[in-house]
Every structure is written in structure tokens, then in C-alpha cells.
mmCIF file of C-alpha atoms in Angstrom:
data_model
loop_
_atom_site.group_PDB
_atom_site.id
_atom_site.type_symbol
_atom_site.label_atom_id
_atom_site.label_comp_id
_atom_site.label_asym_id
_atom_site.label_seq_id
_atom_site.Cartn_x
_atom_site.Cartn_y
_atom_site.Cartn_z
ATOM 1 C CA MET A 1 -52.862 -8.741 -41.126
ATOM 2 C CA PHE A 2 -51.409 -12.048 -42.349
ATOM 3 C CA SER A 3 -48.092 -10.478 -43.309
ATOM 4 C CA ASN A 4 -47.682 -8.882 -39.883
ATOM 5 C CA LEU A 5 -48.358 -12.217 -38.178
ATOM 6 C CA ALA A 6 -45.857 -13.951 -40.451
ATOM 7 C CA LEU A 7 -43.234 -11.344 -39.618
ATOM 8 C CA ALA A 8 -43.905 -11.887 -35.912
ATOM 9 C CA TYR A 9 -43.395 -15.651 -36.301
ATOM 10 C CA ILE A 10 -40.190 -15.085 -38.257
ATOM 11 C CA PHE A 11 -38.938 -12.741 -35.517
ATOM 12 C CA LEU A 12 -39.766 -15.273 -32.765
ATOM 13 C CA TYR A 13 -38.096 -18.138 -34.648
ATOM 14 C CA SER A 14 -35.021 -15.942 -35.250
ATOM 15 C CA CYS A 15 -34.793 -15.070 -31.548
ATOM 16 C CA ALA A 16 -35.229 -18.713 -30.589
ATOM 17 C CA GLY A 17 -32.498 -19.675 -33.043
ATOM 18 C CA LEU A 18 -30.116 -17.078 -31.665
ATOM 19 C CA ILE A 19 -30.794 -18.288 -28.116
ATOM 20 C CA VAL A 20 -30.093 -21.880 -29.125
ATOM 21 C CA VAL A 21 -26.863 -20.833 -30.879
ATOM 22 C CA GLY A 22 -25.837 -18.773 -27.820
ATOM 23 C CA ILE A 23 -26.470 -21.678 -25.450
ATOM 24 C CA GLY A 24 -24.527 -23.945 -27.794
ATOM 25 C CA LEU A 25 -21.581 -21.557 -27.790
ATOM 26 C CA LEU A 26 -21.628 -21.306 -23.971
ATOM 27 C CA ILE A 27 -21.694 -25.093 -23.626
ATOM 28 C CA THR A 28 -18.841 -25.419 -26.143
ATOM 29 C CA MET A 29 -16.762 -22.773 -24.332
ATOM 30 C CA LYS A 30 -17.430 -24.408 -20.962
ATOM 31 C CA THR A 31 -16.528 -27.844 -22.308
ATOM 32 C CA THR A 32 -13.342 -26.502 -23.914
ATOM 33 C CA HIS A 33 -12.350 -24.714 -20.693
ATOM 34 C CA ASN A 34 -12.960 -27.809 -18.559
ATOM 35 C CA SER A 35 -11.015 -29.969 -21.007
ATOM 36 C CA LYS A 36 -8.076 -27.543 -20.888
ATOM 37 C CA GLU A 37 -8.113 -27.473 -17.078
ATOM 38 C CA ARG A 38 -8.113 -31.288 -16.952
ATOM 39 C CA LYS A 39 -5.138 -31.392 -19.311
ATOM 40 C CA LYS A 40 -3.308 -28.831 -17.158
ATOM 41 C CA GLU A 41 -3.840 -31.016 -14.098
ATOM 42 C CA GLU A 42 -2.587 -34.071 -16.005
ATOM 43 C CA TYR A 43 0.538 -32.261 -17.208
ATOM 44 C CA THR A 44 1.221 -30.843 -13.735
ATOM 45 C CA SER A 45 1.155 -34.369 -12.339
ATOM 46 C CA LYS A 46 3.207 -35.707 -15.272
ATOM 47 C CA HIS A 47 6.028 -33.176 -14.768
ATOM 48 C CA LYS A 48 6.098 -33.303 -10.975
ATOM 49 C CA ASP A 49 9.582 -34.849 -11.001
ATOM 50 C CA TYR A 50 10.780 -32.223 -13.493
ATOM 51 C CA PHE A 51 9.838 -29.383 -11.129
ATOM 52 C CA VAL A 52 11.805 -31.105 -8.366
ATOM 53 C CA TYR A 53 14.762 -31.351 -10.764
ATOM 54 C CA VAL A 54 14.525 -27.597 -11.509
ATOM 55 C CA GLN A 55 14.537 -26.588 -7.840
ATOM 56 C CA ALA A 56 17.381 -28.969 -7.064
ATOM 57 C CA ASN A 57 19.585 -27.542 -9.828
ATOM 58 C CA LEU A 58 18.995 -23.830 -9.256
ATOM 59 C CA THR A 59 22.030 -23.546 -6.986
ATOM 60 C CA GLY A 60 24.457 -25.561 -9.094
ATOM 61 C CA ASN A 61 26.465 -24.732 -12.205
ATOM 62 C CA GLU A 62 24.593 -27.234 -14.358
ATOM 63 C CA LYS A 63 22.358 -25.761 -17.044
ATOM 64 C CA ILE A 64 18.654 -26.486 -16.590
ATOM 65 C CA GLU A 65 17.013 -28.185 -19.567
ATOM 66 C CA LEU A 66 13.392 -28.600 -20.580
ATOM 67 C CA PRO A 67 11.799 -32.065 -20.393
ATOM 68 C CA PRO A 68 12.780 -34.319 -23.323
ATOM 69 C CA GLY A 69 10.450 -34.690 -26.285
ATOM 70 C CA LYS A 70 8.116 -32.273 -28.035
ATOM 71 C CA LEU A 71 5.814 -30.317 -25.741
ATOM 72 C CA THR A 72 2.223 -29.443 -26.567
ATOM 73 C CA LYS A 73 1.125 -25.803 -26.277
ATOM 74 C CA ILE A 74 -0.790 -26.461 -23.048
ATOM 75 C CA GLU A 75 2.095 -28.524 -21.682
ATOM 76 C CA GLU A 76 4.515 -25.669 -22.323
ATOM 77 C CA GLU A 77 2.153 -23.222 -20.584
ATOM 78 C CA VAL A 78 1.936 -25.462 -17.518
ATOM 79 C CA ILE A 79 5.728 -25.747 -17.278
ATOM 80 C CA MET A 80 6.370 -22.039 -17.800
ATOM 81 C CA ASP A 81 3.677 -20.979 -15.348
ATOM 82 C CA ARG A 82 5.261 -23.234 -12.759
ATOM 83 C CA LEU A 83 8.714 -21.787 -13.508
ATOM 84 C CA ILE A 84 7.269 -18.288 -13.061
ATOM 85 C CA ALA A 85 5.872 -19.313 -9.654
ATOM 86 C CA ILE A 86 9.326 -20.591 -8.665
ATOM 87 C CA HIS A 87 10.934 -17.429 -10.084
ATOM 88 C CA ASP A 88 8.812 -15.240 -7.746
ATOM 89 C CA GLN A 89 10.445 -16.915 -4.745
ATOM 90 C CA ILE A 90 14.087 -16.470 -5.763
ATOM 91 C CA LYS A 91 16.494 -13.733 -6.898
ATOM 92 C CA GLY A 92 19.878 -13.208 -8.469
ATOM 93 C CA GLU A 93 21.647 -15.812 -10.568
ATOM 94 C CA HIS A 94 19.120 -18.506 -9.630
ATOM 95 C CA ALA A 95 16.302 -16.452 -11.176
ATOM 96 C CA ALA A 96 18.513 -15.785 -14.218
ATOM 97 C CA LYS A 97 18.668 -19.533 -14.875
ATOM 98 C CA LEU A 98 14.898 -19.676 -15.245
ATOM 99 C CA ARG A 99 14.895 -16.644 -17.530
ATOM 100 C CA ASP A 100 17.519 -18.359 -19.684
ATOM 101 C CA ILE A 101 15.218 -21.371 -20.143
ATOM 102 C CA ALA A 102 12.309 -19.132 -21.140
ATOM 103 C CA ARG A 103 14.530 -17.180 -23.527
ATOM 104 C CA GLU A 104 16.288 -20.132 -25.189
ATOM 105 C CA THR A 105 13.077 -22.068 -25.761
ATOM 106 C CA GLY A 106 11.476 -19.080 -27.464
ATOM 107 C CA TYR A 107 8.834 -18.745 -24.759
ATOM 108 C CA ILE A 108 9.573 -15.046 -24.151
ATOM 109 C CA ALA A 109 9.489 -14.332 -27.901
ATOM 110 C CA LYS A 110 6.088 -16.051 -28.169
ATOM 111 C CA GLN A 111 4.682 -13.986 -25.303
ATOM 112 C CA MET A 112 6.044 -10.769 -26.811
ATOM 113 C CA LYS A 113 4.336 -11.652 -30.088
ATOM 114 C CA GLN A 114 1.107 -12.279 -28.193
ATOM 115 C CA LEU A 115 1.228 -8.684 -26.886
ATOM 116 C CA ASP A 116 0.047 -7.636 -30.378
ATOM 117 C CA SER A 117 -3.033 -9.856 -30.154
ATOM 118 C CA ILE A 118 -6.425 -8.293 -30.909
ATOM 119 C CA SER A 119 -7.733 -10.177 -27.877
ATOM 120 C CA THR A 120 -7.356 -8.112 -24.700
ATOM 121 C CA SER A 121 -7.368 -11.226 -22.536
ATOM 122 C CA LYS A 122 -4.434 -12.719 -24.462
ATOM 123 C CA THR A 123 -2.505 -9.444 -24.261
ATOM 124 C CA ILE A 124 -3.044 -9.282 -20.499
ATOM 125 C CA GLU A 125 -2.028 -12.941 -20.157
ATOM 126 C CA ALA A 126 1.195 -12.301 -22.095
ATOM 127 C CA ALA A 127 2.000 -9.192 -20.017
ATOM 128 C CA TYR A 128 1.466 -11.140 -16.793
ATOM 129 C CA ARG A 129 3.838 -13.901 -17.897
ATOM 130 C CA LEU A 130 6.509 -11.559 -19.204
ATOM 131 C CA GLY A 131 6.411 -9.652 -15.915
ATOM 132 C CA GLY A 132 6.477 -12.897 -13.964
ATOM 133 C CA ILE A 133 9.685 -14.037 -15.662
ATOM 134 C CA ARG A 134 11.075 -10.424 -15.553
ATOM 135 C CA ALA A 135 11.923 -10.410 -19.243
ATOM 136 C CA ALA A 136 13.990 -7.234 -19.685
ATOM 137 C CA GLU A 137 13.770 -7.404 -23.490
ATOM 138 C CA ALA A 138 9.986 -7.009 -23.268
ATOM 139 C CA THR A 139 10.104 -3.654 -21.434
ATOM 140 C CA THR A 140 9.850 -1.445 -24.516
ATOM 141 C CA ALA A 141 6.957 -3.447 -25.964
ATOM 142 C CA LEU A 142 5.124 -3.422 -22.643
ATOM 143 C CA LEU A 143 5.577 0.345 -22.353
ATOM 144 C CA GLN A 144 4.001 0.766 -25.786
ATOM 145 C CA VAL A 145 1.020 -1.378 -24.814
ATOM 146 C CA LEU A 146 0.666 0.615 -21.581
ATOM 147 C CA LYS A 147 0.835 3.911 -23.485
ATOM 148 C CA GLU A 148 -1.972 2.888 -25.859
ATOM 149 C CA GLU A 149 -4.239 1.345 -23.201
ATOM 150 C CA LYS A 150 -7.290 3.450 -22.283
ATOM 151 C CA LYS A 151 -8.687 1.496 -19.338
ATOM 152 C CA VAL A 152 -7.013 2.087 -15.970
ATOM 153 C CA ALA A 153 -7.706 -1.476 -14.770
ATOM 154 C CA HIS A 154 -5.795 -2.948 -17.726
ATOM 155 C CA ALA A 155 -3.111 -0.265 -17.537
ATOM 156 C CA VAL A 156 -2.337 -1.334 -13.964
ATOM 157 C CA ILE A 157 -1.549 -4.877 -15.143
ATOM 158 C CA TYR A 158 0.767 -3.619 -17.885
ATOM 159 C CA ALA A 159 2.431 -1.142 -15.520
ATOM 160 C CA ARG A 160 3.170 -3.894 -13.011
ATOM 161 C CA ALA A 161 4.729 -5.993 -15.772
ATOM 162 C CA VAL A 162 6.922 -3.045 -16.798
ATOM 163 C CA ALA A 163 8.038 -2.497 -13.197
ATOM 164 C CA LYS A 164 9.137 -6.129 -12.962
ATOM 165 C CA CYS A 165 10.973 -6.122 -16.295
ATOM 166 C CA ALA A 166 12.604 -2.668 -16.225
ATOM 167 C CA GLU A 167 16.356 -2.427 -15.732
ATOM 168 C CA ARG A 168 16.711 1.365 -15.859
ATOM 169 C CA PRO A 169 15.103 4.103 -13.694
ATOM 170 C CA ALA A 170 14.138 5.990 -16.878
ATOM 171 C CA GLU A 171 11.870 3.101 -17.881
ATOM 172 C CA LEU A 172 10.115 3.195 -14.524
ATOM 173 C CA LYS A 173 9.587 6.956 -14.769
ATOM 174 C CA GLU A 174 8.101 6.474 -18.223
ATOM 175 C CA MET A 175 5.822 3.779 -16.814
ATOM 176 C CA LEU A 176 4.609 6.128 -14.070
ATOM 177 C CA ARG A 177 3.808 8.891 -16.555
ATOM 178 C CA TYR A 178 1.812 6.593 -18.828
ATOM 179 C CA LEU A 179 -0.086 5.112 -15.868
ATOM 180 C CA LEU A 180 -0.907 8.432 -14.202
ATOM 181 C CA ASP A 181 -1.809 10.093 -17.501
ATOM 182 C CA LYS A 182 -4.909 7.877 -17.674
ATOM 183 C CA GLY A 183 -6.776 10.527 -15.712
ATOM 184 C CA LYS A 184 -6.949 8.964 -12.244
ATOM 185 C CA PRO A 185 -4.575 9.910 -9.376
ATOM 186 C CA VAL A 186 -3.740 6.323 -8.347
ATOM 187 C CA TYR A 187 -0.622 7.356 -6.428
ATOM 188 C CA GLU A 188 -0.833 4.643 -3.751
ATOM 189 C CA LEU A 189 -1.329 1.948 -6.386
ATOM 190 C CA ALA A 190 1.482 3.388 -8.515
ATOM 191 C CA ALA A 191 3.811 3.364 -5.487
ATOM 192 C CA ASP A 192 2.913 -0.280 -4.803
ATOM 193 C CA ILE A 193 3.641 -1.176 -8.441
ATOM 194 C CA LEU A 194 6.927 0.721 -8.312
ATOM 195 C CA MET A 195 8.165 -1.434 -5.437
ATOM 196 C CA GLU A 196 7.952 -4.508 -7.706
ATOM 197 C CA THR A 197 11.187 -3.402 -9.362
ATOM 198 C CA SER A 198 14.432 -5.286 -8.941
ATOM 199 C CA LEU A 199 16.364 -1.984 -8.912
ATOM 200 C CA THR A 200 17.673 -0.545 -5.636
ATOM 201 C CA PRO A 201 14.677 1.328 -4.117
ATOM 202 C CA SER A 202 16.668 4.062 -2.351
ATOM 203 C CA ASN A 203 18.380 5.258 -5.546
ATOM 204 C CA LEU A 204 15.128 5.146 -7.472
ATOM 205 C CA LEU A 205 13.168 7.044 -4.812
ATOM 206 C CA GLN A 206 15.825 9.740 -4.641
ATOM 207 C CA GLU A 207 15.518 10.275 -8.395
ATOM 208 C CA LEU A 208 11.743 10.530 -8.138
ATOM 209 C CA LEU A 209 11.856 12.967 -5.212
ATOM 210 C CA GLU A 210 14.311 15.177 -7.091
ATOM 211 C CA SER A 211 12.258 15.117 -10.297
ATOM 212 C CA ASP A 212 10.577 18.189 -11.799
ATOM 213 C CA HIS A 213 7.381 16.226 -12.455
ATOM 214 C CA TYR A 214 4.625 16.419 -9.824
ATOM 215 C CA ASN A 215 3.541 12.795 -10.321
ATOM 216 C CA ASP A 216 7.092 11.493 -9.853
ATOM 217 C CA VAL A 217 7.497 13.382 -6.582
ATOM 218 C CA LYS A 218 4.048 12.397 -5.309
ATOM 219 C CA VAL A 219 4.629 8.694 -5.971
ATOM 220 C CA GLY A 220 8.121 8.957 -4.492
ATOM 221 C CA LEU A 221 6.703 10.360 -1.244
ATOM 222 C CA VAL A 222 4.011 7.695 -1.009
ATOM 223 C CA ALA A 223 6.505 4.907 -1.737
ATOM 224 C CA SER A 224 8.945 6.312 0.849
ATOM 225 C CA TYR A 225 6.393 5.666 3.599
ATOM 226 C CA ALA A 226 6.573 1.944 2.839
ATOM 227 C CA TYR A 227 10.328 1.905 2.229
ATOM 228 C CA ALA A 228 11.710 3.208 5.522
ATOM 229 C CA SER A 229 15.242 4.214 4.581
ATOM 230 C CA PRO A 230 17.209 7.184 6.006
ATOM 231 C CA GLU A 231 18.996 7.407 2.641
ATOM 232 C CA VAL A 232 15.998 9.127 1.027
ATOM 233 C CA MET A 233 15.542 11.766 3.738
ATOM 234 C CA PRO A 234 18.098 14.225 2.243
ATOM 235 C CA ALA A 235 15.888 14.349 -0.859
ATOM 236 C CA VAL A 236 12.752 14.928 1.260
ATOM 237 C CA ILE A 237 13.964 17.996 3.197
ATOM 238 C CA PRO A 238 14.195 20.362 0.147
ATOM 239 C CA LEU A 239 10.511 19.625 -0.532
ATOM 240 C CA PHE A 240 9.603 21.567 2.634
ATOM 241 C CA ARG A 241 9.977 24.662 0.442
ATOM 242 C CA SER A 242 7.808 23.306 -2.389
ATOM 243 C CA LYS A 243 5.267 25.752 -3.824
ATOM 244 C CA ASP A 244 2.774 22.908 -4.067
ATOM 245 C CA GLU A 245 0.986 22.642 -0.723
ATOM 246 C CA THR A 246 0.264 18.912 -1.082
ATOM 247 C CA ILE A 247 3.895 18.045 -1.816
ATOM 248 C CA ARG A 248 5.121 20.268 1.008
ATOM 249 C CA THR A 249 2.672 18.771 3.521
ATOM 250 C CA ASP A 250 3.387 15.165 2.512
ATOM 251 C CA ALA A 251 7.145 15.775 2.717
ATOM 252 C CA ILE A 252 6.912 17.221 6.240
ATOM 253 C CA LYS A 253 4.613 14.418 7.411
ATOM 254 C CA LEU A 254 6.982 11.791 5.982
ATOM 255 C CA TYR A 255 9.982 13.415 7.652
ATOM 256 C CA LEU A 256 8.249 13.665 11.025
ATOM 257 C CA SER A 257 7.078 10.038 10.835
ATOM 258 C CA ARG A 258 10.721 8.918 10.927
ATOM 259 C CA GLY A 259 11.277 10.332 14.443
ATOM 260 C CA PRO A 260 13.941 12.891 13.475
ATOM 261 C CA VAL A 261 15.972 14.994 15.891
ATOM 262 C CA LEU A 262 14.401 18.450 15.711
ATOM 263 C CA LYS A 263 15.593 21.829 16.874
ATOM 264 C CA ASP A 264 13.326 23.729 19.277
ATOM 265 C CA GLN A 265 12.784 26.487 16.733
ATOM 266 C CA THR A 266 11.771 23.967 14.068
ATOM 267 C CA MET A 267 9.231 22.367 16.402
ATOM 268 C CA LYS A 268 7.727 25.775 17.205
ATOM 269 C CA GLU A 269 7.482 26.724 13.539
ATOM 270 C CA LEU A 270 5.775 23.473 12.563
ATOM 271 C CA MET A 271 3.290 23.739 15.455
ATOM 272 C CA ARG A 272 2.378 27.188 14.083
ATOM 273 C CA ASP A 273 2.170 26.029 10.457
ATOM 274 C CA SER A 274 -0.846 27.197 8.455
ATOM 275 C CA ASN A 275 -1.694 23.631 7.407
ATOM 276 C CA PRO A 276 -3.539 21.636 10.119
ATOM 277 C CA GLU A 277 -2.144 18.351 8.730
ATOM 278 C CA VAL A 278 1.371 19.586 9.448
ATOM 279 C CA ARG A 279 0.412 20.683 12.957
ATOM 280 C CA THR A 280 -1.229 17.308 13.604
ATOM 281 C CA ALA A 281 1.854 15.446 12.374
ATOM 282 C CA MET A 282 4.074 17.626 14.568
ATOM 283 C CA ALA A 283 1.860 17.012 17.602
ATOM 284 C CA ASN A 284 2.152 13.279 16.934
ATOM 285 C CA ALA A 285 5.955 13.502 16.659
ATOM 286 C CA LEU A 286 6.149 15.462 19.919
ATOM 287 C CA GLY A 287 4.597 12.483 21.670
ATOM 288 C CA SER A 288 7.997 10.774 21.593
ATOM 289 C CA ILE A 289 10.038 13.793 22.687
ATOM 290 C CA HIS A 290 10.210 13.861 26.493
ATOM 291 C CA THR A 291 11.265 17.460 27.042
ATOM 292 C CA GLU A 292 9.630 20.371 28.822
ATOM 293 C CA ASP A 293 9.584 22.372 25.583
ATOM 294 C CA SER A 294 7.689 19.642 23.742
ATOM 295 C CA ILE A 295 5.165 19.396 26.583
ATOM 296 C CA GLN A 296 4.583 23.141 26.532
ATOM 297 C CA LEU A 297 4.062 23.074 22.756
ATOM 298 C CA LEU A 298 1.529 20.288 23.143
ATOM 299 C CA GLN A 299 -0.273 22.248 25.846
ATOM 300 C CA LYS A 300 -0.630 25.125 23.385
ATOM 301 C CA GLY A 301 -1.837 22.599 20.821
ATOM 302 C CA LEU A 302 -4.838 21.890 23.055
ATOM 303 C CA SER A 303 -6.127 25.355 22.122
ATOM 304 C CA ASP A 304 -5.685 24.843 18.355
ATOM 305 C CA ALA A 305 -8.588 25.774 16.091
ATOM 306 C CA GLU A 306 -8.570 22.293 14.506
ATOM 307 C CA LEU A 307 -10.113 19.325 16.345
ATOM 308 C CA LEU A 308 -7.529 16.858 14.973
ATOM 309 C CA VAL A 309 -4.646 18.964 16.288
ATOM 310 C CA ARG A 310 -6.274 19.300 19.726
ATOM 311 C CA ASN A 311 -6.963 15.572 19.997
ATOM 312 C CA GLN A 312 -3.462 14.606 18.816
ATOM 313 C CA SER A 313 -1.904 17.060 21.276
ATOM 314 C CA ALA A 314 -3.960 15.581 24.112
ATOM 315 C CA GLU A 315 -3.108 12.022 23.057
ATOM 316 C CA SER A 316 0.605 12.838 22.903
ATOM 317 C CA LEU A 317 0.508 14.464 26.338
ATOM 318 C CA ALA A 318 -1.245 11.414 27.756
ATOM 319 C CA GLY A 319 1.638 9.279 26.497
ATOM 320 C CA LEU A 320 4.368 11.463 28.016
ATOM 321 C CA GLY A 321 4.293 9.928 31.481
ATOM 322 C CA VAL A 322 3.398 11.639 34.722
ATOM 323 C CA ARG A 323 4.479 15.123 33.605
ATOM 324 C CA GLY A 324 2.365 15.014 30.439
ATOM 325 C CA PHE A 325 -0.612 13.749 32.424
ATOM 326 C CA GLU A 326 -0.188 16.546 34.943
ATOM 327 C CA VAL A 327 -0.352 19.146 32.157
ATOM 328 C CA LEU A 328 -3.516 17.494 30.852
ATOM 329 C CA CYS A 329 -5.122 17.664 34.290
ATOM 330 C CA GLU A 330 -4.015 21.262 34.786
ATOM 331 C CA THR A 331 -5.544 22.279 31.436
ATOM 332 C CA ALA A 332 -8.739 20.344 32.112
ATOM 333 C CA ALA A 333 -9.121 22.046 35.524
ATOM 334 C CA THR A 334 -8.136 25.627 34.686
ATOM 335 C CA ALA A 335 -8.715 26.193 30.950
ATOM 336 C CA SER A 336 -12.012 26.752 29.179
ATOM 337 C CA GLY A 337 -13.692 26.007 25.878
ATOM 338 C CA THR A 338 -12.292 23.471 23.403
ATOM 339 C CA ALA A 339 -8.924 23.203 25.201
ATOM 340 C CA ARG A 340 -10.662 22.074 28.399
ATOM 341 C CA GLU A 341 -12.872 19.592 26.498
ATOM 342 C CA ALA A 342 -9.921 17.916 24.749
ATOM 343 C CA ALA A 343 -7.822 17.786 27.924
ATOM 344 C CA LEU A 344 -10.673 16.425 30.060
ATOM 345 C CA ALA A 345 -11.598 13.728 27.528
ATOM 346 C CA TYR A 346 -8.061 12.389 27.286
ATOM 347 C CA THR A 347 -7.464 12.734 31.026
ATOM 348 C CA GLU A 348 -10.348 10.426 31.808
ATOM 349 C CA ARG A 349 -9.417 8.124 28.927
ATOM 350 C CA ALA A 350 -5.877 7.830 30.297
ATOM 351 C CA MET A 351 -7.210 6.917 33.750
ATOM 352 C CA ALA A 352 -9.639 4.365 32.340
ATOM 353 C CA THR A 353 -6.884 2.740 30.276
ATOM 354 C CA ALA A 354 -4.557 2.564 33.275
ATOM 355 C CA ASP A 355 -7.082 0.707 35.484
ATOM 356 C CA GLY A 356 -6.354 -2.983 35.843
ATOM 357 C CA GLN A 357 -2.606 -2.755 35.240
ATOM 358 C CA GLU A 358 -0.710 -4.875 37.734
ATOM 359 C CA GLU A 359 2.979 -4.488 36.965
ATOM 360 C CA VAL A 360 4.782 -2.743 39.811
ATOM 361 C CA GLU A 361 6.224 0.054 37.692
ATOM 362 C CA LYS A 362 2.883 0.696 35.993
ATOM 363 C CA MET A 363 1.092 0.635 39.356
ATOM 364 C CA MET A 364 3.483 3.246 40.715
ATOM 365 C CA THR A 365 2.863 5.479 37.703
ATOM 366 C CA LEU A 366 -0.877 4.958 38.039
ATOM 367 C CA ASN A 367 -0.822 5.932 41.709
ATOM 368 C CA LYS A 368 1.049 9.133 40.866
ATOM 369 C CA LYS A 369 -1.529 9.922 38.194
ATOM 370 C CA ARG A 370 -4.363 9.289 40.668
ATOM 371 C CA LEU A 371 -2.821 11.711 43.146
ATOM 372 C CA ILE A 372 -2.460 14.352 40.424
ATOM 373 C CA TYR A 373 -6.048 13.755 39.299
ATOM 374 C CA GLN A 374 -7.360 14.117 42.852
ATOM 375 C CA HIS A 375 -5.282 17.262 43.312
ATOM 376 C CA TYR A 376 -7.016 18.992 40.412
ATOM 377 C CA PHE A 377 -10.489 17.456 40.641
ATOM 378 C CA GLY A 378 -10.783 16.542 44.334
ATOM 379 C CA THR A 379 -11.921 12.961 43.711
ATOM 380 C CA SER A 380 -10.952 9.798 41.907
ATOM 381 C CA PRO A 381 -12.432 8.975 38.474
ATOM 382 C CA LYS A 382 -14.596 6.177 39.938
ATOM 383 C CA GLU A 383 -15.948 8.404 42.728
ATOM 384 C CA LYS A 384 -16.611 11.112 40.158
ATOM 385 C CA GLN A 385 -18.615 8.664 38.004
ATOM 386 C CA THR A 386 -20.567 7.441 41.056
ATOM 387 C CA ARG A 387 -21.391 11.020 42.007
ATOM 388 C CA ARG A 388 -22.682 11.689 38.493
ATOM 389 C CA MET A 389 -24.960 8.620 38.656
ATOM 390 C CA SER A 390 -26.286 9.701 42.030
ATOM 391 C CA GLU A 391 -27.053 13.181 40.722
ATOM 392 C CA VAL A 392 -28.925 11.788 37.737
ATOM 393 C CA ILE A 393 -31.077 9.041 39.332
ATOM 394 C CA GLY A 394 -30.698 9.605 43.077
ATOM 395 C CA GLY A 395 -29.557 7.167 45.773
ATOM 396 C CA ASP A 396 -26.294 6.181 47.356
ATOM 397 C CA PHE A 397 -23.888 4.243 45.148
ATOM 398 C CA THR A 398 -20.773 4.465 47.278
ATOM 399 C CA ALA A 399 -21.153 1.002 48.792
#
């Protein structure tokens, strides 16, 4: 009995001791962190004139030097972090001047050495700084760190650093493979990271779109949405014949989003495509093509089996002026089933949106639409709503 009680006391005292040690460590860490932050603020204030000197000499031929005297480790960090912030705002030979400082002072070499640290936080910190200064010599080392990293969250940081440092498209392709091999299809994030590169985007995107690797093509398509350049379109068109349905669909949607000039036969084929996403994208594109053929295709789209295609067809018709509105009204009055529902919903929405417009041209268009509406339905939208209220609750609401 006594021995068990003694063991219990020993256990309690041990736990209490561990708690005290833990609290002591937390207080020490907090004190150290606060002390470091205070020193950073002091050094930032101390070198305020130096940062002005750097910005003033970026455009000249004079070489930029570090402040005189020996710098402490924290002092060097403050200066380099500030130079990285300045570097993010400039390009070309001005940015090269800042990289030269970091290189000549051994700062880049120190950060590359820190990439081998057993501390993940220090490795991430080094990758961030190397990417910030766009240190090309660190690309290979960063790729190795990215390759070995297991966590996607950390891999994203290393991948972004690679994208900033890389000077060859092959390095960026390697980065994409390592990042996307982590098991998660982060295509949108990968495309965003890719655009951090200093290489010409159009050339890079063309290489990705022409690649034999699915991930390269997928990221290239996603990135092409953000980088609106007609130069990449020739590489998009061959993907219409891709055996992969996702690639094919994304390529067609990207192409249609650029408002291309389409042949009548092409429009008909895409509105009959087996993929509803393609038909929806085509219906959206037809909303900017003011021809009788496009209007007729959209009218057929109102009878599509997919709700998204029907709604997009109706929305596009509503935006095609008086003629498109007339087709909507005609369908709403004479068709049946889902085609009538879609047409009627967007007909009334178009009339509700048009109310309150005062510009002369818009008023003239609105009056034409009202006449068309009354022709098919025998009353104005407001009178129709009043009649519905009267039928439901009784009484005269025409006054």
C-alpha cells in the first residue's frame, strides 16, 4: 500500500516538474522572440538611410555596397529581407544589382546551406528568401528539397521558390512533376505558382500544352485562362482531339472563352457535343454572336437535356437584343416542358431587369420588348403579376 502511494507521489512530482520546465521553456522562447523582434525594429530604424541609398542607386551605374562595419546575424537578416521586399517591386538589371549584393556578401550561399537544416522552419525560411531574391544558383538544391518533401503544404513553398529562381523551362516542368506527384491534384495552385516565373509565359505555356504529360497539359490549360494571350491558342486547338475527356473539354472551353471566330458547322458540332460542359460553353460563346444561325442554335439549346445548357442558352438569347428576346417569348408561348420553363423564366427576368432604365436607346429597346411580350402573352409583366395576385387572394389590384 505504502509503495503504491509513494509511486503516485513520485509520478505527481514528475508531472509537476515537467509542467514547470515546459512553462519555463515557453517563457524563454517568448522572451527570445520578443528580444529578436525588438532588435529587428532597432536595426530597421538604424538603416533607414541605407534603404533610401539603395533605392536611389538602383538606376545608376554605381555598384551598391553594404553598410560599413561588421553586421550582426540579425542585422544582416533585416537588411536582406528589406532588399528582397524591394526586389519584388522591380525587374531587369535593377533587380540584378540586388542579387549581386546577396551573392557577393555570401548571403545566398548561407541560405543554400540552411536548406540542409534538420529544422523544417529554417529550411522553409531559406527557401522563401532564395525565391525572394530569385537566386538561379539555388534552383537545383530547391528542386531536391521539393522532391524529398512529403507534405503538400511545405512542397508548395518550395515549388514557388523554384518557380522564382528557375531560368529554364525544363526546371519548371520538373518542379510541376514533383509538386503534382505528392498525390493531390492542385492544378490551380500549380498554375498560380508557375506564373511566378521570370520566363516569357507564352513560350512556357506552349511547351506545357504540347507536352506528353497529362499534368503539364492540365496546368498549362489552367494557367492559360489567367494569361490571355492569342499566342498560345495554336497549341490549344490540337487538344480538341485529345483522348482524355477532361483535357479535351478544358481546351474547348478555353478556346471559346477567347471569343474566336467560328464557322457555322463548328458551332453546330459543339452544340451537339456529348459533353454538357462543352455545350454550355458554346451556348455562352453564342451570346456574343449576333447572327440568325446563332440564335437558332440557342433556341434548340432551350430543349437540351441538361439544365445548365438550357439556362445558358436562355441567358444568351436574352442578351442578343430584340431578336433574341423575341425568340425567348416565342418559345415560352408555344413550346412545352423544360424548354418553355427556361424560356419563360429568362423572359420575365429580362423584363424585370429592363424596368427602371431611362436612357433613350435603352427605353426604345424596352418598349420593343414590351410590345413583343404583349404580342405573345396578351399583357404586360406587371399586369400579369397583378392578375396572379388577384387570382390567389381576390380583389382588384389594378388601381
